[in-house]
PDB file of C-alpha atoms in Angstrom:
ATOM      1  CA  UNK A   6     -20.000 -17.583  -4.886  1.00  0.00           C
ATOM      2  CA  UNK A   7     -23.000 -18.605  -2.351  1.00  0.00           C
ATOM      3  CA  UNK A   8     -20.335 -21.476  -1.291  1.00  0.00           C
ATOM      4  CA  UNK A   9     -18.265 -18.578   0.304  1.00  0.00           C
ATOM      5  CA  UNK A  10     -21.786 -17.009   2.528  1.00  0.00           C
ATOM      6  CA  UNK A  11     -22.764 -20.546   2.958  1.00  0.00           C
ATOM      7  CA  UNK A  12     -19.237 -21.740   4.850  1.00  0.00           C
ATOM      8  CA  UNK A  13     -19.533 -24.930   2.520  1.00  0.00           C
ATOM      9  CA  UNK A  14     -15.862 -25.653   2.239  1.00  0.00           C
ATOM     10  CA  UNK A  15     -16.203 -29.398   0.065  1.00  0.00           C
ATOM     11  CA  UNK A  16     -18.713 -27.331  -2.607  1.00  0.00           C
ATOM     12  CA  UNK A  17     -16.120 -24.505  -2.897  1.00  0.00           C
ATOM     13  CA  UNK A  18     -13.122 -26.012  -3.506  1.00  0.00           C
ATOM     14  CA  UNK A  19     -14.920 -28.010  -6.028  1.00  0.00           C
ATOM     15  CA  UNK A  20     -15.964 -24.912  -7.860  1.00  0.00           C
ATOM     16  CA  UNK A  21     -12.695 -23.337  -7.751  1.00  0.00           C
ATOM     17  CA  UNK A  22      -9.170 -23.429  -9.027  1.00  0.00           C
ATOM     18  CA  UNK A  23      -6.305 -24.745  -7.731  1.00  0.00           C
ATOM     19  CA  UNK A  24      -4.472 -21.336  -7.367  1.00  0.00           C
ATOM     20  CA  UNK A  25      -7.403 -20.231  -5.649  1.00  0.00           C
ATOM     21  CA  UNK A  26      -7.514 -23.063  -3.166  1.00  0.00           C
ATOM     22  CA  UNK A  27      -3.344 -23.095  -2.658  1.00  0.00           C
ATOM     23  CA  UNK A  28      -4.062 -19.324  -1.918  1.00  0.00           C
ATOM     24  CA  UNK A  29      -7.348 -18.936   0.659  1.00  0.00           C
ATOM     25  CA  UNK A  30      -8.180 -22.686   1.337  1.00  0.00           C
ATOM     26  CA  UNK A  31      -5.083 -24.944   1.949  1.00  0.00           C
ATOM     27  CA  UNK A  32      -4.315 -23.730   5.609  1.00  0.00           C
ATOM     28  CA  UNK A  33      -5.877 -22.178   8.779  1.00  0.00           C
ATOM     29  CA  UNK A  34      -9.536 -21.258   8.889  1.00  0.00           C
ATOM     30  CA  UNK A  35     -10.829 -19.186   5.473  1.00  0.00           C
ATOM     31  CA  UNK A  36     -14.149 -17.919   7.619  1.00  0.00           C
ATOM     32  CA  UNK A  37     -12.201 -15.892   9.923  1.00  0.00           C
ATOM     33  CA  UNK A  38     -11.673 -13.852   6.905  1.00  0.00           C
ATOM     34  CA  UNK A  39     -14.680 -13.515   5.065  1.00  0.00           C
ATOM     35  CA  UNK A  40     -16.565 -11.892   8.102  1.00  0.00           C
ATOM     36  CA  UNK A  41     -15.058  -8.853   7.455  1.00  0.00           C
ATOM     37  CA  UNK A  42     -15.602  -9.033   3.873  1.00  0.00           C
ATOM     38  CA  UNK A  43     -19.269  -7.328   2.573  1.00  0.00           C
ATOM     39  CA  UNK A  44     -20.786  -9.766   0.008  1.00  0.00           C
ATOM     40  CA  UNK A  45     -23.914  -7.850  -1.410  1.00  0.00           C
ATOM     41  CA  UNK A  46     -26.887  -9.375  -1.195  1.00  0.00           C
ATOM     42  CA  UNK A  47     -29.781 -10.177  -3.741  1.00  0.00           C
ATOM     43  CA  UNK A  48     -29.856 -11.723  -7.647  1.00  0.00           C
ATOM     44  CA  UNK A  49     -27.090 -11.327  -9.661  1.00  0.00           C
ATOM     45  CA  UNK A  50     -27.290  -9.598 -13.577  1.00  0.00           C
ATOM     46  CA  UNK A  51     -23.716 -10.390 -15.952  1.00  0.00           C
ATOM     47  CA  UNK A  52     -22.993  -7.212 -17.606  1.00  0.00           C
ATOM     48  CA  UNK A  53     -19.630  -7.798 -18.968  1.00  0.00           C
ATOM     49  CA  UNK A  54     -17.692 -10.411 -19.969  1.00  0.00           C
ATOM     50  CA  UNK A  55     -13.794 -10.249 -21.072  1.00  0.00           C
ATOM     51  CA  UNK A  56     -12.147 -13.334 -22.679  1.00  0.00           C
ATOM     52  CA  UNK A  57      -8.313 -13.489 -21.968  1.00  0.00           C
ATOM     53  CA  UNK A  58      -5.686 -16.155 -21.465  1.00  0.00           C
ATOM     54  CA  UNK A  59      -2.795 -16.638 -18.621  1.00  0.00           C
ATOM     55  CA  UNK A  60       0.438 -17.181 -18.818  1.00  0.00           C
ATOM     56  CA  UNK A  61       0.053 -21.016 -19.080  1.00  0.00           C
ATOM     57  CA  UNK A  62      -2.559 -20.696 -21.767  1.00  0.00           C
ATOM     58  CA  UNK A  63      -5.673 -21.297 -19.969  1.00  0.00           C
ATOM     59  CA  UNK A  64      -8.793 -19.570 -21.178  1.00  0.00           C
ATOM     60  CA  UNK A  65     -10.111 -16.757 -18.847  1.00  0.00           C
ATOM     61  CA  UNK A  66     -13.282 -15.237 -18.314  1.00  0.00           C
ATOM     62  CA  UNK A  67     -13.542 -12.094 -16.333  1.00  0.00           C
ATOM     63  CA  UNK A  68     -16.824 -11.508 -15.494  1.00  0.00           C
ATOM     64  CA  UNK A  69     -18.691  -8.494 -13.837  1.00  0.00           C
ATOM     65  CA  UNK A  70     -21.697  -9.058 -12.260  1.00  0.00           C
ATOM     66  CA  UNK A  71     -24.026  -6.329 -10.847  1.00  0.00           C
ATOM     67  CA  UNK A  72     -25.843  -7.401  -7.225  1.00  0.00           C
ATOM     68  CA  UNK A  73     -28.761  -6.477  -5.558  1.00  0.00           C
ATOM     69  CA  UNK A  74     -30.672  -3.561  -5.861  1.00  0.00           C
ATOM     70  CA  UNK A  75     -27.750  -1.032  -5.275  1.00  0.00           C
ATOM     71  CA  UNK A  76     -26.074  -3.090  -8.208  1.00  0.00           C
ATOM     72  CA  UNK A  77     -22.841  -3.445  -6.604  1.00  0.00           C
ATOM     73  CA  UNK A  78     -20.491  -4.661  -9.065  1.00  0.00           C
ATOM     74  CA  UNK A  79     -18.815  -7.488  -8.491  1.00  0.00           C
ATOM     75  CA  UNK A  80     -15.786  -9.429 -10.337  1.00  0.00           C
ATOM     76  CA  UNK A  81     -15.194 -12.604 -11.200  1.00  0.00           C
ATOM     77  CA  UNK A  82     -11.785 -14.362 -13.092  1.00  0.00           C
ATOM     78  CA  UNK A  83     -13.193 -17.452 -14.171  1.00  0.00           C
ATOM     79  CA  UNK A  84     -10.900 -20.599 -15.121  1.00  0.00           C
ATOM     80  CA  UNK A  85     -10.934 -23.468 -17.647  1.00  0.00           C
ATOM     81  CA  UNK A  86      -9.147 -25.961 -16.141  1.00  0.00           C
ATOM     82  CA  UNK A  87      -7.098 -29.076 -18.107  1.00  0.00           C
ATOM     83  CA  UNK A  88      -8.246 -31.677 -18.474  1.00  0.00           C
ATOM     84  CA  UNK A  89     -11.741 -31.228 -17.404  1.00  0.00           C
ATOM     85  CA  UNK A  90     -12.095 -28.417 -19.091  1.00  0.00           C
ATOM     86  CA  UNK A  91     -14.099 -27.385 -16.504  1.00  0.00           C
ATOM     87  CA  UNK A  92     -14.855 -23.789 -15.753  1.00  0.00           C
ATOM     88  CA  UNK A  93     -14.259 -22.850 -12.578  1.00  0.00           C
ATOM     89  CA  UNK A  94     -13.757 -18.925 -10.398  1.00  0.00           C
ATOM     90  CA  UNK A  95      -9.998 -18.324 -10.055  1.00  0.00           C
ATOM     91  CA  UNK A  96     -10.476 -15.452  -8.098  1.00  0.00           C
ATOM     92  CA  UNK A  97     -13.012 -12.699  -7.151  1.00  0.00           C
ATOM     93  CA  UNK A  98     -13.130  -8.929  -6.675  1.00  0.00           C
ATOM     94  CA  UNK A  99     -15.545  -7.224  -4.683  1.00  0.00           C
ATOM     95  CA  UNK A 100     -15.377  -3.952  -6.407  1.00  0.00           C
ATOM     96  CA  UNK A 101     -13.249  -2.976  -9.523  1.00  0.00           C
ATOM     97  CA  UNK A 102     -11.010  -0.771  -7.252  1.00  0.00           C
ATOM     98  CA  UNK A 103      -9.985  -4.270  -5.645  1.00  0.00           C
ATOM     99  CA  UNK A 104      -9.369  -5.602  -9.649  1.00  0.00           C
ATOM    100  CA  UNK A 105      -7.404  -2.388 -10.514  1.00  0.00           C
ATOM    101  CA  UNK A 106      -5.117  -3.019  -7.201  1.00  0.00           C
ATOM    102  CA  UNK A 107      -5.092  -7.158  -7.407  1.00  0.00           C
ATOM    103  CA  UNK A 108      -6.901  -6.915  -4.174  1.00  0.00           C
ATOM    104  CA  UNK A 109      -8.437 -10.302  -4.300  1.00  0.00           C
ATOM    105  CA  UNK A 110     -10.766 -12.149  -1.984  1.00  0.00           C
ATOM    106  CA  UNK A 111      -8.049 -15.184  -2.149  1.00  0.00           C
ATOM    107  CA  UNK A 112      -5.242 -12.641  -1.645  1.00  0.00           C
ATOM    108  CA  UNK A 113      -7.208 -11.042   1.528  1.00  0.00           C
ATOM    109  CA  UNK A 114      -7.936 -14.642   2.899  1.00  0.00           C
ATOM    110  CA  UNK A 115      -4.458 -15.688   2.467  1.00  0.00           C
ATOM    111  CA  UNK A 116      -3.467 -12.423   4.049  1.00  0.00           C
ATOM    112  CA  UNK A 117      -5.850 -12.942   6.945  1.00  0.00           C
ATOM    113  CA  UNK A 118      -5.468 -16.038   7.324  1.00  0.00           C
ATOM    114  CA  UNK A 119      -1.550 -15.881   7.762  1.00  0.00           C
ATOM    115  CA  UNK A 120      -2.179 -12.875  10.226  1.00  0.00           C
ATOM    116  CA  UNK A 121      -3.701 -15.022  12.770  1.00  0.00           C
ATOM    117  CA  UNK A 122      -1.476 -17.890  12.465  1.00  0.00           C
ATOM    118  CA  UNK A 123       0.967 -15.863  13.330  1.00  0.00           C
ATOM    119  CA  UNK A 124      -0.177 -14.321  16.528  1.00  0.00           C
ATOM    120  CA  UNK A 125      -1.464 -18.154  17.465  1.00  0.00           C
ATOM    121  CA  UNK A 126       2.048 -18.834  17.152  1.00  0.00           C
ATOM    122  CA  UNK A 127       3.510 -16.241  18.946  1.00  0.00           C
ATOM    123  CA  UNK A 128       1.175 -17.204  21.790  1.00  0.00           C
ATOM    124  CA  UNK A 129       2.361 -20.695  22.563  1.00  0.00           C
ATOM    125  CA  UNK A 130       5.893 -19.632  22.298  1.00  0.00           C
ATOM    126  CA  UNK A 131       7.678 -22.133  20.817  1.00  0.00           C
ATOM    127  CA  UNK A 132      10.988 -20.504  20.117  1.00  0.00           C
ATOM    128  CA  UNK A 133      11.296 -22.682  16.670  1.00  0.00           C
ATOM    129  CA  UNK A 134       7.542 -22.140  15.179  1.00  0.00           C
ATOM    130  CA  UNK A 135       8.008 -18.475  15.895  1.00  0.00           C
ATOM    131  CA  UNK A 136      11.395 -18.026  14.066  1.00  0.00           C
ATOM    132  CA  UNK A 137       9.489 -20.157  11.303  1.00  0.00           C
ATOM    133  CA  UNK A 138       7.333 -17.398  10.751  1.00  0.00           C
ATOM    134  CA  UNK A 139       9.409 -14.919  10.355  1.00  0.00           C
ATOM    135  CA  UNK A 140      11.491 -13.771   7.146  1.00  0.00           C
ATOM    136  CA  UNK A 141      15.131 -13.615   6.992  1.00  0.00           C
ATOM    137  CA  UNK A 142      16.312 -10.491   8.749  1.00  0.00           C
ATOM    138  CA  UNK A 143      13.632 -10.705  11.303  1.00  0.00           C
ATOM    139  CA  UNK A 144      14.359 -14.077  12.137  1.00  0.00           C
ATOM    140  CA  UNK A 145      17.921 -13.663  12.446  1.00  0.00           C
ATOM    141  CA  UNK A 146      17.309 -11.150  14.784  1.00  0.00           C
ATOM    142  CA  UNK A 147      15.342 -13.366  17.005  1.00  0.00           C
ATOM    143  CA  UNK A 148      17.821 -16.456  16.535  1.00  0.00           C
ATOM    144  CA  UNK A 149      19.614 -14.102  18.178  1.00  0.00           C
ATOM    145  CA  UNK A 150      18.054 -14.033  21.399  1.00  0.00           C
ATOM    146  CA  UNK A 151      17.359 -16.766  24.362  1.00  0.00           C
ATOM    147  CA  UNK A 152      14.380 -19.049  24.402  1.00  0.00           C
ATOM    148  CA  UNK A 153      13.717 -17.003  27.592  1.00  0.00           C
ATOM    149  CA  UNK A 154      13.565 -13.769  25.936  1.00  0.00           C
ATOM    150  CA  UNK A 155      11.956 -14.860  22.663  1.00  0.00           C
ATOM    151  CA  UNK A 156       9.275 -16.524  25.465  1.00  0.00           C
ATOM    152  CA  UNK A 157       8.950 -13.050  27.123  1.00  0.00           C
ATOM    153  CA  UNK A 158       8.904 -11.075  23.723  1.00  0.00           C
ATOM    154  CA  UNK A 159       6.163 -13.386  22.732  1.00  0.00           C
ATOM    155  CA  UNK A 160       3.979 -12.750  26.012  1.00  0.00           C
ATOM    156  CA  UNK A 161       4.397  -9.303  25.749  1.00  0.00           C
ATOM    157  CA  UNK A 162       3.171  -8.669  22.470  1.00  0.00           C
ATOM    158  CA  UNK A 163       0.064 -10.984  22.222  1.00  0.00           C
ATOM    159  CA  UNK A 164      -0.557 -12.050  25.319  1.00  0.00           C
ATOM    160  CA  UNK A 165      -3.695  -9.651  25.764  1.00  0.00           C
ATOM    161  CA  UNK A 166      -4.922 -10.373  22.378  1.00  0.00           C
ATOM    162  CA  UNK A 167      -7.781 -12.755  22.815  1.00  0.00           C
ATOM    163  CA  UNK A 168      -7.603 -16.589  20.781  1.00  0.00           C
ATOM    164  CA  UNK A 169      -9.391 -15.897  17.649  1.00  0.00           C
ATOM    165  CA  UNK A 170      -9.347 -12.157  17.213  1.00  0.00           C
ATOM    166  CA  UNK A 171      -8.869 -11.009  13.346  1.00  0.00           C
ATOM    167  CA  UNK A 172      -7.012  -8.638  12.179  1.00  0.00           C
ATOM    168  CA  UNK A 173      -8.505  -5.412  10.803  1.00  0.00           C
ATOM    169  CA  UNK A 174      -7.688  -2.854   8.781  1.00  0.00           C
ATOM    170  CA  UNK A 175      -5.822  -5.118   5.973  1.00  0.00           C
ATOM    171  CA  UNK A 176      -3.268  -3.289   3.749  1.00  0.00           C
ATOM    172  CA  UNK A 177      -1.955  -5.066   0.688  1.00  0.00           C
ATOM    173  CA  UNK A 178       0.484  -3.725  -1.882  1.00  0.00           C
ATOM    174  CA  UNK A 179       2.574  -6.091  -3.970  1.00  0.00           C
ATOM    175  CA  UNK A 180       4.144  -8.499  -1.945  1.00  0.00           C
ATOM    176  CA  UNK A 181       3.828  -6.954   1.444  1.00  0.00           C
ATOM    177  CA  UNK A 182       1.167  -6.662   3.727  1.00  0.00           C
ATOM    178  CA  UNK A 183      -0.076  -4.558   7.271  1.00  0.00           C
ATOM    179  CA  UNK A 184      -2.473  -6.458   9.403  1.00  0.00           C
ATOM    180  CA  UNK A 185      -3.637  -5.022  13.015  1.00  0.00           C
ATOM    181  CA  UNK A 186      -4.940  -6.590  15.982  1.00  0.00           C
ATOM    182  CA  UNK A 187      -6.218  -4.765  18.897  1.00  0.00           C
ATOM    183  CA  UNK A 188      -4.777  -5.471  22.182  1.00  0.00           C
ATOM    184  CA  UNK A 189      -5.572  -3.434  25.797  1.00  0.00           C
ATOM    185  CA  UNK A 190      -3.561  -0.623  24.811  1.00  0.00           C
ATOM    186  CA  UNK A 191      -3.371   0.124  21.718  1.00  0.00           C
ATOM    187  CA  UNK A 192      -3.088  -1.980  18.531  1.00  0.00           C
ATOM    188  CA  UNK A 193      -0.561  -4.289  17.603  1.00  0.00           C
ATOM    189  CA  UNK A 194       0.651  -3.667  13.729  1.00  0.00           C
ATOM    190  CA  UNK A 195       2.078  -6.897  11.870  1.00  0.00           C
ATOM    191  CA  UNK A 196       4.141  -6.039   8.791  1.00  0.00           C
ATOM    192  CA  UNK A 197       4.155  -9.224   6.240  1.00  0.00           C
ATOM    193  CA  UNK A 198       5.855 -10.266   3.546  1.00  0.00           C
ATOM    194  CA  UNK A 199       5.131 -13.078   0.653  1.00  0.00           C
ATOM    195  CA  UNK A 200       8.139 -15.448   0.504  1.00  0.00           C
ATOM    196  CA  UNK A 201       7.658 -18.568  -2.540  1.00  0.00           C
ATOM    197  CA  UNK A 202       3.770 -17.866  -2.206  1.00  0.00           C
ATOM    198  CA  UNK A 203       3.601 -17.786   1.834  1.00  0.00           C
ATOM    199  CA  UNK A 204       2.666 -14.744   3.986  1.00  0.00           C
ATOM    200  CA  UNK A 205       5.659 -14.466   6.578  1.00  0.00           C
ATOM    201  CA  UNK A 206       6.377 -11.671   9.607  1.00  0.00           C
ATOM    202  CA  UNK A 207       8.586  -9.372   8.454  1.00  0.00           C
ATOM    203  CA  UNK A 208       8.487  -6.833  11.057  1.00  0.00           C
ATOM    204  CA  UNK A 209       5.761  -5.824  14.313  1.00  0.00           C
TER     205      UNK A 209
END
């Protein structure tokens, strides 16, 4: 995946699938999250390689490579797409823990990714974007209050969290999600939830 540590967006979305690019590459900015992702360095040896299918059929190829001189292993789900039968990477693990947990590098992007759109939202304050973002009982909740108050609710949590911080310390199970960002005092701790594929605040 040098398109990933080489930024080229146009070369990586033509080497990868369509779940992968509806995941990490269809919104927002994917390099905010990759610079807090460790791609090892150095030439690559296959080791393994699994053949599998999906659910629709398609052939899969998961493939672990070894990297570099401390051979970190890394994991890739490789595609043959219809009608090209082209093969292409459907997703990538940076360790096996990551496989073993379905802690992808799409699913962090599209995790990270989200993060910050949220708190970008929450800083202009538009009382309709901001109960966009948020799932059902959350955004009830909000609908709830005045424009003023969703305005001052808004200020107060990200108003000291400077434009184009990421968020750290990512936590993924299943379909929900943590994601921190550190503000003057303290951090503040965005709980997420996936609603029909989308990464929405659930709770902060």
């Amino acid at each position: 995946m040098q398109d990933l540590e080489k930024k080229d967006l146009a070369a990586l979305r033509d080497s990868t699938s369509a779940d992968f690019e509806s995941k990490a590459l269809s919104h927002g900015d994917p390099w905010t999250g990759l610079q807090q992702m460790e791609f090892p360095d150095g030439k690559t040896k296959v080791v393994k390689v699994e053949d599998s299918t999906d659910d629709q059929k398609h052939e899969i190829k998961t493939v672990t490579v070894e990297v570099g001189k401390s051979k970190q292993k890394v994991v890739y789900r490789l595609k043959k797409e219809t009608p090209s039968q082209k093969w292409v990477v459907d997703d990538v693990f940076l360790n096996h823990r990551q496989l073993d947990e379905d802690k992808s590098v799409a699913t962090q992007l599209h995790v990270q990714v989200s993060a910050v759109e949220v708190v970008d939202t929450w800083r202009k304050k538009d009382r309709s974007k901001i109960l966009a973002s948020a799932t059902g009982d959350l955004k009830q909740t909000l609908s709830e209050l005045p424009p003023e108050r969703v305005a001052l609710l808004a200020d107060l949590l990200v108003s000291d969290i400077p434009s184009g911080t990421n968020a750290k310390g990512l936590e993924i199970i299943d379909d929900q999600a943590t994601a921190k960002f550190s503000k003057q005092k303290g951090d503040l701790v965005l709980q997420l939830r996936r609603q029909n594929g989308q990464w929405m605040i659930d709770d902060l």
